[in-house]
mmCIF file of C-alpha atoms in Angstrom:
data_model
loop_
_atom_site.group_PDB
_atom_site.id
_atom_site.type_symbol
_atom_site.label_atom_id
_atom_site.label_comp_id
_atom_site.label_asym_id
_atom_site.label_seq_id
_atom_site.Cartn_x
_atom_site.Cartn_y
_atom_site.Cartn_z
ATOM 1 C CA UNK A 274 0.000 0.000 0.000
ATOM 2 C CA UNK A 275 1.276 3.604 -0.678
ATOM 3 C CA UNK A 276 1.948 6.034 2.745
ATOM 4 C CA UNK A 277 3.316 8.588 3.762
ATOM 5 C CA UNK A 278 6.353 8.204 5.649
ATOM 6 C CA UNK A 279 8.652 10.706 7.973
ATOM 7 C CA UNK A 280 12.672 9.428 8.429
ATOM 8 C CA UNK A 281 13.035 11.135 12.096
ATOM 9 C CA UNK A 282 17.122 11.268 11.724
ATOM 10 C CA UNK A 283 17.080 13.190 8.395
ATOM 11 C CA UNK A 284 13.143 14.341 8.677
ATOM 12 C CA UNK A 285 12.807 13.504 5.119
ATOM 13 C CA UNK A 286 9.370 12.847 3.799
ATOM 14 C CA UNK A 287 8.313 10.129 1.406
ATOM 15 C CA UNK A 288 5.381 8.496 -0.089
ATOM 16 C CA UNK A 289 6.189 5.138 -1.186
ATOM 17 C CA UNK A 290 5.034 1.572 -0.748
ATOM 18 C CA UNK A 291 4.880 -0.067 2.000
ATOM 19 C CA UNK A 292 3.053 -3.322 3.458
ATOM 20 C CA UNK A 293 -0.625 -3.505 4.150
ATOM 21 C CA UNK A 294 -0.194 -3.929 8.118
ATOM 22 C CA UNK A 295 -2.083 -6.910 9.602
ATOM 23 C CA UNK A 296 -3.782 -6.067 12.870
ATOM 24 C CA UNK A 297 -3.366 -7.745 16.228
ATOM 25 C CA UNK A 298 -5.161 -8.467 19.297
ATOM 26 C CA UNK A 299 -7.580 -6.270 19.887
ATOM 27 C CA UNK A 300 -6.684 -4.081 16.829
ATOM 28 C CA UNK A 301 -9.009 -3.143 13.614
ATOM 29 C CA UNK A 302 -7.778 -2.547 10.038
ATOM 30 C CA UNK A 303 -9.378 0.548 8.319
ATOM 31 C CA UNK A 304 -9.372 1.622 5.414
ATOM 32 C CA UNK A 305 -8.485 4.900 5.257
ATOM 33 C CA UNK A 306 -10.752 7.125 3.536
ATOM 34 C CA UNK A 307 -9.679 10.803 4.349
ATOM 35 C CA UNK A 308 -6.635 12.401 6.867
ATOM 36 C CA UNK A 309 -6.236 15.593 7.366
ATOM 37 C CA UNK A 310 -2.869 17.556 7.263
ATOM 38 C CA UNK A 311 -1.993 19.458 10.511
ATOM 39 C CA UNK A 312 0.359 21.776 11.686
ATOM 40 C CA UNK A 313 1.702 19.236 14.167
ATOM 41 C CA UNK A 314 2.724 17.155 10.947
ATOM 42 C CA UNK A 315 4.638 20.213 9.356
ATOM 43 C CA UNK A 316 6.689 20.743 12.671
ATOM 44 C CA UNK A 317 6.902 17.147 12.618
ATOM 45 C CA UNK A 318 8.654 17.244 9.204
ATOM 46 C CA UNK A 319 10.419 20.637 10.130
ATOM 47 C CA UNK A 320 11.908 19.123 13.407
ATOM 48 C CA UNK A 321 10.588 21.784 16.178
ATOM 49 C CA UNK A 322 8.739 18.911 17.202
ATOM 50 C CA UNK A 323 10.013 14.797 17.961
ATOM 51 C CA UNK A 324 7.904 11.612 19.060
ATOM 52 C CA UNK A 325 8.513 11.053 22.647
ATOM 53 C CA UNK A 326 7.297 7.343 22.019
ATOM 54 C CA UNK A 327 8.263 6.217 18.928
ATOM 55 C CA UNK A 328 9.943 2.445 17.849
ATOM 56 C CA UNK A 329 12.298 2.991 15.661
ATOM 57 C CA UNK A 330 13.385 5.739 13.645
ATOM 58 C CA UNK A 331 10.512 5.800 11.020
ATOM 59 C CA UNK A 332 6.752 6.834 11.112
ATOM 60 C CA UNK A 333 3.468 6.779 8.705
ATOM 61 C CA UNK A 334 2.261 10.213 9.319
ATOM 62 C CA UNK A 335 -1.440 11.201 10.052
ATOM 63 C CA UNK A 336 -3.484 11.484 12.910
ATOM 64 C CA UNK A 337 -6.614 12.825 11.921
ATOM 65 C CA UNK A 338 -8.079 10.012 9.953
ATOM 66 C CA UNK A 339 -11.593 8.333 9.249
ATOM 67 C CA UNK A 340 -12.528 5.309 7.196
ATOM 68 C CA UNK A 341 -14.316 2.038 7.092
ATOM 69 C CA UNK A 342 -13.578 -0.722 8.995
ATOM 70 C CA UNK A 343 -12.123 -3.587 6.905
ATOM 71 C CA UNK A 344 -10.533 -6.355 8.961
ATOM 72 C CA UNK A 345 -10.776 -7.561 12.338
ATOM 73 C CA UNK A 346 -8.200 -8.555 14.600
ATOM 74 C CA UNK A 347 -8.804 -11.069 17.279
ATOM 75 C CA UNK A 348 -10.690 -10.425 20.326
ATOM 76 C CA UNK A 349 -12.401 -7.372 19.304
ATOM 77 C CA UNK A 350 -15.492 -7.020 21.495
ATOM 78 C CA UNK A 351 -18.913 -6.357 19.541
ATOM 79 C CA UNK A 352 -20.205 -3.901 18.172
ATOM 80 C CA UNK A 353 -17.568 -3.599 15.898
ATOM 81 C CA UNK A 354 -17.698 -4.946 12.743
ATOM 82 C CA UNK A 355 -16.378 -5.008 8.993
ATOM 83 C CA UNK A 356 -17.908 -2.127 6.953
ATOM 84 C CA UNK A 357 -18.271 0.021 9.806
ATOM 85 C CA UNK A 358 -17.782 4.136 9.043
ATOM 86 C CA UNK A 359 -15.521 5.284 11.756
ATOM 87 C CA UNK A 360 -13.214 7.865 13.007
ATOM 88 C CA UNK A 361 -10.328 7.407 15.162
ATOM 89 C CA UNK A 362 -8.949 9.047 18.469
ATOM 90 C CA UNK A 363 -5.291 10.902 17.627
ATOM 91 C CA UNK A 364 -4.362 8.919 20.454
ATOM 92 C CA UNK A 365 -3.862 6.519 23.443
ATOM 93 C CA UNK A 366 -2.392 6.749 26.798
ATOM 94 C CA UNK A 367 1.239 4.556 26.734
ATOM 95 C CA UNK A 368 -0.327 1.728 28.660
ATOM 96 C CA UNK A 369 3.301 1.223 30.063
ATOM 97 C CA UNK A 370 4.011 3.059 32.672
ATOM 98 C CA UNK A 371 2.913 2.421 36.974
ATOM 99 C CA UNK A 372 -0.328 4.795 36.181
ATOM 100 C CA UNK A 373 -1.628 2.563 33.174
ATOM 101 C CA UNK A 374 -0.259 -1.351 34.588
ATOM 102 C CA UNK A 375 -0.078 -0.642 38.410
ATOM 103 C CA UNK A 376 -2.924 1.562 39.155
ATOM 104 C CA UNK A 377 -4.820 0.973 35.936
ATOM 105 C CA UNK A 378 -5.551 4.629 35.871
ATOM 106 C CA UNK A 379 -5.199 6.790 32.390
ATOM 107 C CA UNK A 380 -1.524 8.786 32.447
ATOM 108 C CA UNK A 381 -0.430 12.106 30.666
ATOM 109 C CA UNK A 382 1.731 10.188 28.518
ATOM 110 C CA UNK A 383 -0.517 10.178 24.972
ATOM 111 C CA UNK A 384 0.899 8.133 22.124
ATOM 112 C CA UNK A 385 0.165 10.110 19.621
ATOM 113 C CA UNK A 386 -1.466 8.774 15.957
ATOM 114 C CA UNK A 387 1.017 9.103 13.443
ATOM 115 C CA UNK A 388 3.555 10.718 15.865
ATOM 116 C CA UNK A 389 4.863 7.668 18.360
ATOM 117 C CA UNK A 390 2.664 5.320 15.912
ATOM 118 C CA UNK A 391 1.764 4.709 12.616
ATOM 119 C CA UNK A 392 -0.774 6.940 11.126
ATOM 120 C CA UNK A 393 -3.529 7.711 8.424
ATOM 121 C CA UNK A 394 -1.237 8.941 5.887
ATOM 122 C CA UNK A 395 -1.971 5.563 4.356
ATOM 123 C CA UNK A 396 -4.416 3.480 1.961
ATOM 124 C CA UNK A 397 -5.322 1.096 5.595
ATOM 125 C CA UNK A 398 -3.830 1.948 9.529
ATOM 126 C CA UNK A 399 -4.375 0.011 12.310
ATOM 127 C CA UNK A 400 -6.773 1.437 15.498
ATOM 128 C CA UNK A 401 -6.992 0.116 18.470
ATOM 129 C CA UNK A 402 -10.849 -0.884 19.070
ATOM 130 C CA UNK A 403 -11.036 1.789 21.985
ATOM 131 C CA UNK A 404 -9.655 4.077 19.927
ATOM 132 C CA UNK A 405 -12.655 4.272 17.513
ATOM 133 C CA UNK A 406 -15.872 6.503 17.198
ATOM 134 C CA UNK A 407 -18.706 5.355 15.174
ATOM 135 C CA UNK A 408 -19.733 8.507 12.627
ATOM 136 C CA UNK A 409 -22.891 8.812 10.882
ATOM 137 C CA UNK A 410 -24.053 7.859 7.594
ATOM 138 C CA UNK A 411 -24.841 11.687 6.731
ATOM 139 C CA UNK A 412 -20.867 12.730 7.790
ATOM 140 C CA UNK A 413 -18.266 12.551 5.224
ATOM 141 C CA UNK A 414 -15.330 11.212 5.611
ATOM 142 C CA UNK A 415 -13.606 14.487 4.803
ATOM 143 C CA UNK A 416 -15.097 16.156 7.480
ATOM 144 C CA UNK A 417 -15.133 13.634 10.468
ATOM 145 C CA UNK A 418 -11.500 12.986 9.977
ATOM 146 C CA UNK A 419 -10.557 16.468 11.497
ATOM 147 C CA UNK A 420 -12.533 16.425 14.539
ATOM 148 C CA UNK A 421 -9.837 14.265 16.396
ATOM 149 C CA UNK A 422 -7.835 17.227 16.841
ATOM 150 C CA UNK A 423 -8.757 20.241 14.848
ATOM 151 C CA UNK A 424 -11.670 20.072 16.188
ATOM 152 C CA UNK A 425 -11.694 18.723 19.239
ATOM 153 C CA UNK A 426 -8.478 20.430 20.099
ATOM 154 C CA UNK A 427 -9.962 24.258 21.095
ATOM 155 C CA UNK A 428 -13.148 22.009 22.303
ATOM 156 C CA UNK A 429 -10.883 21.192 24.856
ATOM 157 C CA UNK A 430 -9.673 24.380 25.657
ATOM 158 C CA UNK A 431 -12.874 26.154 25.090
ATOM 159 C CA UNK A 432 -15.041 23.980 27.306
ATOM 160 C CA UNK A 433 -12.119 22.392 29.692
ATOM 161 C CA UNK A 434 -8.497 24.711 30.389
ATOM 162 C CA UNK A 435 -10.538 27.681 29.419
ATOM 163 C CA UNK A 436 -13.345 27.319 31.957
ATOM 164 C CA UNK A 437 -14.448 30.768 30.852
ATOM 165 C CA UNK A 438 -16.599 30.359 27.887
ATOM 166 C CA UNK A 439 -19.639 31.104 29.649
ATOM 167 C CA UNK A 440 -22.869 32.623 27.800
ATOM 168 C CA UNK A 441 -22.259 36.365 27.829
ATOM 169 C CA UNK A 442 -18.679 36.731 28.609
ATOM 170 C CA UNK A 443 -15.893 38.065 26.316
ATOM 171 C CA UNK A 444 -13.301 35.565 24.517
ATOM 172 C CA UNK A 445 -10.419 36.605 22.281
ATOM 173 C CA UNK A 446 -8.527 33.688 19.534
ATOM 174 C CA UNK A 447 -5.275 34.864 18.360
ATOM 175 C CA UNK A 448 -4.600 32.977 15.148
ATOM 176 C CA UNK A 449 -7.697 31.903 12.762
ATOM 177 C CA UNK A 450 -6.179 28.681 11.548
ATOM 178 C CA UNK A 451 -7.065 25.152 11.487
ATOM 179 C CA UNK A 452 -7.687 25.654 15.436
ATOM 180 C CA UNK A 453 -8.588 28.654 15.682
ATOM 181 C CA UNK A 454 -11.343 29.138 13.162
ATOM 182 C CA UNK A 455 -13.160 26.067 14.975
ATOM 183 C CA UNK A 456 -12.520 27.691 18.500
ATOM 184 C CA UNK A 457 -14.684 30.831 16.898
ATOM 185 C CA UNK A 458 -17.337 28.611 16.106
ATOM 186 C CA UNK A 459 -17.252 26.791 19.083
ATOM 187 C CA UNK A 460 -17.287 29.884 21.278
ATOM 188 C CA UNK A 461 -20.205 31.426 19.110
ATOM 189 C CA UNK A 462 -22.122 27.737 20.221
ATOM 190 C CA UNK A 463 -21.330 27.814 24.068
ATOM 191 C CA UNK A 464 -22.744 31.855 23.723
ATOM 192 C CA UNK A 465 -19.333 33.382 24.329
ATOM 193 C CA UNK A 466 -19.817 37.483 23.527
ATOM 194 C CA UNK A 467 -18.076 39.639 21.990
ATOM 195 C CA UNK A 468 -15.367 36.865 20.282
ATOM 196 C CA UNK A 469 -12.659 38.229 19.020
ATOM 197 C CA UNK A 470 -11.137 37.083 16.474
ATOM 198 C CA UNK A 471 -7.385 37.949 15.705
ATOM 199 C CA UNK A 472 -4.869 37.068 12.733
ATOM 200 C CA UNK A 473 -2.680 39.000 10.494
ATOM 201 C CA UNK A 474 -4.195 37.459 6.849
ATOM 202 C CA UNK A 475 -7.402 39.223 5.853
ATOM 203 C CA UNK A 476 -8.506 36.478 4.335
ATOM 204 C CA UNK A 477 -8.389 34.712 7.642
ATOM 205 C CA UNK A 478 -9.995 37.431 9.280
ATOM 206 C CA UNK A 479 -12.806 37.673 6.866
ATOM 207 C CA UNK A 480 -13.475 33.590 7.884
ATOM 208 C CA UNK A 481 -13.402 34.718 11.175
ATOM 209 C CA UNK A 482 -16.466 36.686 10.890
ATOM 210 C CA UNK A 483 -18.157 34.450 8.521
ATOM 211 C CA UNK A 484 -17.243 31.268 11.675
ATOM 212 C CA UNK A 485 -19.082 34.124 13.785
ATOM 213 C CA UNK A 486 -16.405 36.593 15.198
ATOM 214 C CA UNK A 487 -18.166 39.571 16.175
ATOM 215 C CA UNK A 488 -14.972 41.273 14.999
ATOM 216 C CA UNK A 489 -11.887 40.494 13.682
ATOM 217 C CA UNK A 490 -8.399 42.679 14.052
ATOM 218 C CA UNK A 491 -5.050 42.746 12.353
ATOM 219 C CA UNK A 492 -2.470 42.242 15.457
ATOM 220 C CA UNK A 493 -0.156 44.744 13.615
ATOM 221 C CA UNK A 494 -2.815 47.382 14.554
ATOM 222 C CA UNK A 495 -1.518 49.934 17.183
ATOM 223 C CA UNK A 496 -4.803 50.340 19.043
ATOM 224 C CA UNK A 497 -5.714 46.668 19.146
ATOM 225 C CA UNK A 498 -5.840 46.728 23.115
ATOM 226 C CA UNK A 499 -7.868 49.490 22.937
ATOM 227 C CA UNK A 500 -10.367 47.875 20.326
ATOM 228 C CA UNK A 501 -10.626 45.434 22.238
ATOM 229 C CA UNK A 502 -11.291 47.401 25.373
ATOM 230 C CA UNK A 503 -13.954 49.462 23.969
ATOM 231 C CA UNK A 504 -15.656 46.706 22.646
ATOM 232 C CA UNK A 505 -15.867 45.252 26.260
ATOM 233 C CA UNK A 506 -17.069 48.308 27.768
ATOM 234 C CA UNK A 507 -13.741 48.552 29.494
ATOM 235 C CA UNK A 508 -13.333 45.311 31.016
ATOM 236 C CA UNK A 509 -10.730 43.324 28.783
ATOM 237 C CA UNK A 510 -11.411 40.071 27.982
ATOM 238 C CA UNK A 511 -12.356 36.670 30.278
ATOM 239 C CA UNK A 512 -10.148 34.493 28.235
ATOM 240 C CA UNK A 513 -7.887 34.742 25.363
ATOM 241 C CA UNK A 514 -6.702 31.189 23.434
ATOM 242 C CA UNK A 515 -2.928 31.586 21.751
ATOM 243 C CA UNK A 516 -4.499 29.048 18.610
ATOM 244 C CA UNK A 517 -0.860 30.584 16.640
ATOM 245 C CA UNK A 518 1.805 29.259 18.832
ATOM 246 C CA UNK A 519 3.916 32.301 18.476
ATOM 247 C CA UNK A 520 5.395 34.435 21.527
ATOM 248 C CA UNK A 521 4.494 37.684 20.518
ATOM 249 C CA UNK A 522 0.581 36.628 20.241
ATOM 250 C CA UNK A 523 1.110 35.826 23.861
ATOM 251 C CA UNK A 524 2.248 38.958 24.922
ATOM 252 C CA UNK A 525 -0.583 40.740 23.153
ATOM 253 C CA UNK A 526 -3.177 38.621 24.031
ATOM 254 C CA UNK A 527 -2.111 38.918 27.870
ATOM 255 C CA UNK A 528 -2.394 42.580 27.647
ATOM 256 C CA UNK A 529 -6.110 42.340 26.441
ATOM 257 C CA UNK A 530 -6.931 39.871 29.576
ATOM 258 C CA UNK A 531 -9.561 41.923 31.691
ATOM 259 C CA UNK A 532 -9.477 40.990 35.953
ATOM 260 C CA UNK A 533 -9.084 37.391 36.579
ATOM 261 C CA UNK A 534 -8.563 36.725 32.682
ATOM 262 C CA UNK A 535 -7.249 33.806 31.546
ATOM 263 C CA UNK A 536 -4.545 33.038 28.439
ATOM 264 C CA UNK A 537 -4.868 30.045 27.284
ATOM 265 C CA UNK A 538 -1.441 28.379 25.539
ATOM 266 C CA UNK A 539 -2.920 25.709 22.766
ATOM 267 C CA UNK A 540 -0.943 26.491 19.672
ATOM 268 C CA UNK A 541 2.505 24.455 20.183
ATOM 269 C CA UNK A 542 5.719 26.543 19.702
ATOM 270 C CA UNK A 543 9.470 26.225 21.269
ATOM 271 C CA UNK A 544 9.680 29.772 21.944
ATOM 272 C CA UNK A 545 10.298 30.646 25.659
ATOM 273 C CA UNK A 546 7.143 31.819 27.052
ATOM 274 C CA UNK A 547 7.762 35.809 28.571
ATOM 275 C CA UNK A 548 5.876 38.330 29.202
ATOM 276 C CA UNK A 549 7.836 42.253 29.218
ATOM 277 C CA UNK A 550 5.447 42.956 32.333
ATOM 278 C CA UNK A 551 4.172 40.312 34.414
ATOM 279 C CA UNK A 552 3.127 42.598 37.321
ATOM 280 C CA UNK A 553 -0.303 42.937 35.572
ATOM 281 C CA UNK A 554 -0.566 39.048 36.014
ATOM 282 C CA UNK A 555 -0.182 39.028 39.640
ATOM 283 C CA UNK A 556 -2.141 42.661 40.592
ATOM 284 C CA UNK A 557 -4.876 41.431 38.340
ATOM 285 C CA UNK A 558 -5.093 37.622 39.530
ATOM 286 C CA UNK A 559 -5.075 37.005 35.918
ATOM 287 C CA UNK A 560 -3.985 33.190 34.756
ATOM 288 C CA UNK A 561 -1.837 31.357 32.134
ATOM 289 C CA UNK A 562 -2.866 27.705 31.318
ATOM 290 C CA UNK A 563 -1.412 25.079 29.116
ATOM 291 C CA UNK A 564 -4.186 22.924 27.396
ATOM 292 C CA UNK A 565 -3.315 20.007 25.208
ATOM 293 C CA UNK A 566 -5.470 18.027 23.361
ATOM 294 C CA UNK A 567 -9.436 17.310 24.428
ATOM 295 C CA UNK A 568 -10.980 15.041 27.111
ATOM 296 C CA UNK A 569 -12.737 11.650 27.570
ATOM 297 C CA UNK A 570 -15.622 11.898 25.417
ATOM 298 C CA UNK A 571 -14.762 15.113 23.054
ATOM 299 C CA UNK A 572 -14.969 13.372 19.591
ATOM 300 C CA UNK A 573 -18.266 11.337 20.387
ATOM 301 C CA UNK A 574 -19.780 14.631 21.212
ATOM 302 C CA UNK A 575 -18.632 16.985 19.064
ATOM 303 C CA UNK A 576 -19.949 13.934 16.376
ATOM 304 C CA UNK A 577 -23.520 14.287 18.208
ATOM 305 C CA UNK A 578 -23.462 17.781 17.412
ATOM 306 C CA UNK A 579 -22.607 17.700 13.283
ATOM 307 C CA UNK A 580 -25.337 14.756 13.390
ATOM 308 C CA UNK A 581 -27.917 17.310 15.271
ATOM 309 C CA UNK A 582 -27.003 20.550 13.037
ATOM 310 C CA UNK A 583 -25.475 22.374 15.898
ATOM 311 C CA UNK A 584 -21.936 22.111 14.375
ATOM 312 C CA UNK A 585 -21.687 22.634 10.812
ATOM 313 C CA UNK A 586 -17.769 21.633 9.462
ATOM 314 C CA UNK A 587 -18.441 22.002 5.663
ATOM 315 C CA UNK A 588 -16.085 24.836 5.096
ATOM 316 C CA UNK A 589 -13.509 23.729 7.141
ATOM 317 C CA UNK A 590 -12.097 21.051 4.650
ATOM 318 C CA UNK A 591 -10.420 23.857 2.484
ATOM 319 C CA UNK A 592 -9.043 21.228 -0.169
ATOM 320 C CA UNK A 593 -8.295 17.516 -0.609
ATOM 321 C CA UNK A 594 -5.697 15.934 -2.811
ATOM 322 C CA UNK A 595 -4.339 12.476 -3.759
ATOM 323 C CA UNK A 596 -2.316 10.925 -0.963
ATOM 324 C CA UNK A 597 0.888 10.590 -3.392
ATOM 325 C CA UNK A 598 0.709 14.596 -3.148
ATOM 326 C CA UNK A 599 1.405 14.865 0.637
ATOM 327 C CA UNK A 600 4.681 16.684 0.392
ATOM 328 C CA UNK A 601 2.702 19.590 -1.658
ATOM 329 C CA UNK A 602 -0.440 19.473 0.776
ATOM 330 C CA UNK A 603 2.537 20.168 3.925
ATOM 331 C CA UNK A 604 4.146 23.325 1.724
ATOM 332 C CA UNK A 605 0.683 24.621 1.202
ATOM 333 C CA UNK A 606 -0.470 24.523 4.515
ATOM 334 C CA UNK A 607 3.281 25.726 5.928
ATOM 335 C CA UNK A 608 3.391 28.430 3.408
ATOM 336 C CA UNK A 609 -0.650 29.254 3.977
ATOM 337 C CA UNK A 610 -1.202 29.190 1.035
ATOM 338 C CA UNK A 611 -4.957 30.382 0.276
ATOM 339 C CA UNK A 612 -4.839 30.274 4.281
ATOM 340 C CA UNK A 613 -6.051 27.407 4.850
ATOM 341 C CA UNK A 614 -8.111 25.486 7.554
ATOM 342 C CA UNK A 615 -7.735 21.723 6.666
ATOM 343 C CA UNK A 616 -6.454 20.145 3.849
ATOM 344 C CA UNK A 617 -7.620 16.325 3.248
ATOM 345 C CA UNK A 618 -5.395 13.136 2.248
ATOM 346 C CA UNK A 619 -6.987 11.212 0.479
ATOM 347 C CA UNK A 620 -5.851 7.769 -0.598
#
C-alpha cells in the first residue's frame, strides 16, 4: 500500500510503498478514507517537534483520519464490525508506565497517531478498538477525519483549560487557523460574547467573521488593546486562546486579559514563554494555562453535534488531494497558502 512516511534522523518525507499492516489483538484494520494535514505534521517534518514514544526511527504520518472498517483482529469485542464508518482518536495513553499497569488509571503520557505510531497517511492503519468513534451515515469522511484534533483540540480548551466560555462573557482567539477558526465557532455555540477574532491574513480574518467573530483585528494594529477594550465596555477580555503558537501573540493577548482573565497556551511553539510585564498578572489575579489536546468523550460529542445541526464543518475542509501529493499538501499549509483550515489526504 502507498503512505506517507517521515525518516526522524534526516526528517525527510516520502510516499512510497509499503506493506498492508495486519492487525493484532484487539486491533481493527481501516481503510483509510480521508486524513487531514496538521500543523503538528509540518513541525513534525520541520523538526521543532520529535515523538517522545516512537519504535524505531521511522513513522506513517497522520493522525486525523476516518474510514471504514475492513478487517478484524482477534478479540475485538462487539459492536464492531467489517464495513463500519468510523473515526479514530489521535491517540492513546502509553499503557506502560505504573499509572496505566499498576494503578490501571489513564496517564499524561498520549501516544500520539502518526507521531509515536503509525498513522492515516496511508491506503489502511491500524486502530486500536477503543480508539474508535462510530460517525454517521450523513458525515463525510472528509469532514469527520478532522474532529480528532482540529476540532476537538480548542473544544478542549474552550469547554475544559478555558473554563471561561460562559454565555455572555468576552473571549479573544489569536490565530484563525485550522484551530482557531473552529474555536470561533465553538465559542459562538457555548454563547461566548463579543469573540474576538485575531490574525494577520485578511482572508483569515474575513473567515473569522463568517465562523461568527463579532470582529476580527489585524495584530499589527496599534490600538488593538484598545479595540478590544472598547468593545468590552472597558473590562478586557475573560479568556484569550494563543491558537498561533507564536510568543508575541502571547504577549498581546495577555495585555487584552480583563481581571481574573485567563490566556490560554494551545498552539505548540518552542519559543520561551515571557511576558515584558508580568506585574499585571499578579495585581490582576489574571492566569496562564497550558491545554493540550481534548478530554474523555470530546470526539463522540462533538460527532452528536454535526449529526444534530449544531456544528456545521463544511467549510472547514479547504481542499483535498491524492495521498501521493502529501509533500505539496505540507508546503501549502506551511506556506498558507490560500490560508487554509484543513487540507484532506486522500488515498
Amino acid at each position: 500500500m502507498l503512505a506517507g512516511r517521515l525518516e526522524i534522523s534526516t526528517r525527510k518525507l516520502t510516499v512510497r510503498e509499503v506493506p498492508v499492516p495486519e492487525p493484532g489483538p484487539g486491533q481493527v484494520r481501516v481503510r483509510v478514507r480521508a486524513a487531514g494535514v496538521c500543523l503538528s505534521d509540518v513541525h513534525l517534518i520541520d523538526g521543532s517537534l520529535s515523538p517522545l514514544f516512537l519504535e524505531g526511527d521511522e513513522v506513517t504520518l497522520g493522525h486525523e483520519v476516518a474510514g471504514e472498517i475492513d478487517l478484524l483482529g482477534p478479540a475485538v469485542p462487539a459492536p464492531w464490525q467489517v464495513g463500519d464508518r468510523v473515526v479514530l482518536q489521535a491517540g492513546e495513553h502509553c499503557g506502560r508506565c505504573a499509572n496505566c499497569v499498576r494503578f490501571r488509571q489513564p496517564c499524561l503520557a498520549v501516544r500520539t497517531r502518526g507521531v509515536d505510531y503509525d498513522g492515516g497517511w496511508a491506503e489502511y492503519a491500524l486502530a486500536s478498538h477503543h480508539t474508535l468513534v462510530a460517525i454517521p451515515d450523513e458525515l463525510p469522511f472528509e469532514q469527520a477525519a478532522i474532529v480528532p484534533d482540529a476540532v476537538s483540540t480548542p473544544w478542549g480548551a474552550v469547554t475544559g483549560a478555558g473554563k471561561a466560555a460562559a454565555p455572555g462573557r468576552p473571549a479573544g482567539v489569536w490565530g484563525v487557523g485550522g484551530l482557531g477558526a473552529h474555536a470561533v465557532q465553538l465559542l459562538r455555540l457555548v454563547g461566548a460574547v463579543p469573540i474576538v477574532a485575531v490574525d494577520p491574513l485578511p482572508a483569515a480574518r474575513e473567515r473569522a467573521l463568517e465562523f461568527g467573530a463579532d470582529v476580527a483585528l489585524d495584530p499589527a494594529a496599534a490600538d488593538l488593546r484598545d479595540q478590544v477594550l472598547a468593545l468590552t465596555g472597558g473590562a478586557g477580555l475573560d479568556v484569550a486562546y494563543d491558537m498561533a503558537g507564536v510568543g508575541a501573540v502571547r504577549e498581546q493577548a495577555a495585555r487584552c486579559l480583563g481581571l481574573g482573565g485567563r490566556l490560554v497556551l494551545v498552539g505548540l511553539t518552542p519559543e520561551p514563554l515571557a511576558l515584558k510585564n508580568s506585574i499585571a498578572l499578579s495585581f490582576r489575579g489574571q492566569q496562564i494555562i497550558g491545554s493540550y489536546g481534548s478530554g474523555p468523550g470530546a470526539v463522540e460529542q462533538l460527532i452528536e453535534l454535526t449529526r444534530f445541526g449544531r456544528l456545521d464543518l463544511h467549510r472547514s475542509v479547504s481542499a483535498t488531494m491524492p495521498l501521493a501529493e502529501a509533500a505539496d499538501a505540507v508546503a501549502r499549509l506551511a506556506g498558507k497558502t490560500d490560508a487554509p483550515i484543513r487540507i484532506i489526504l486522500v488515498p
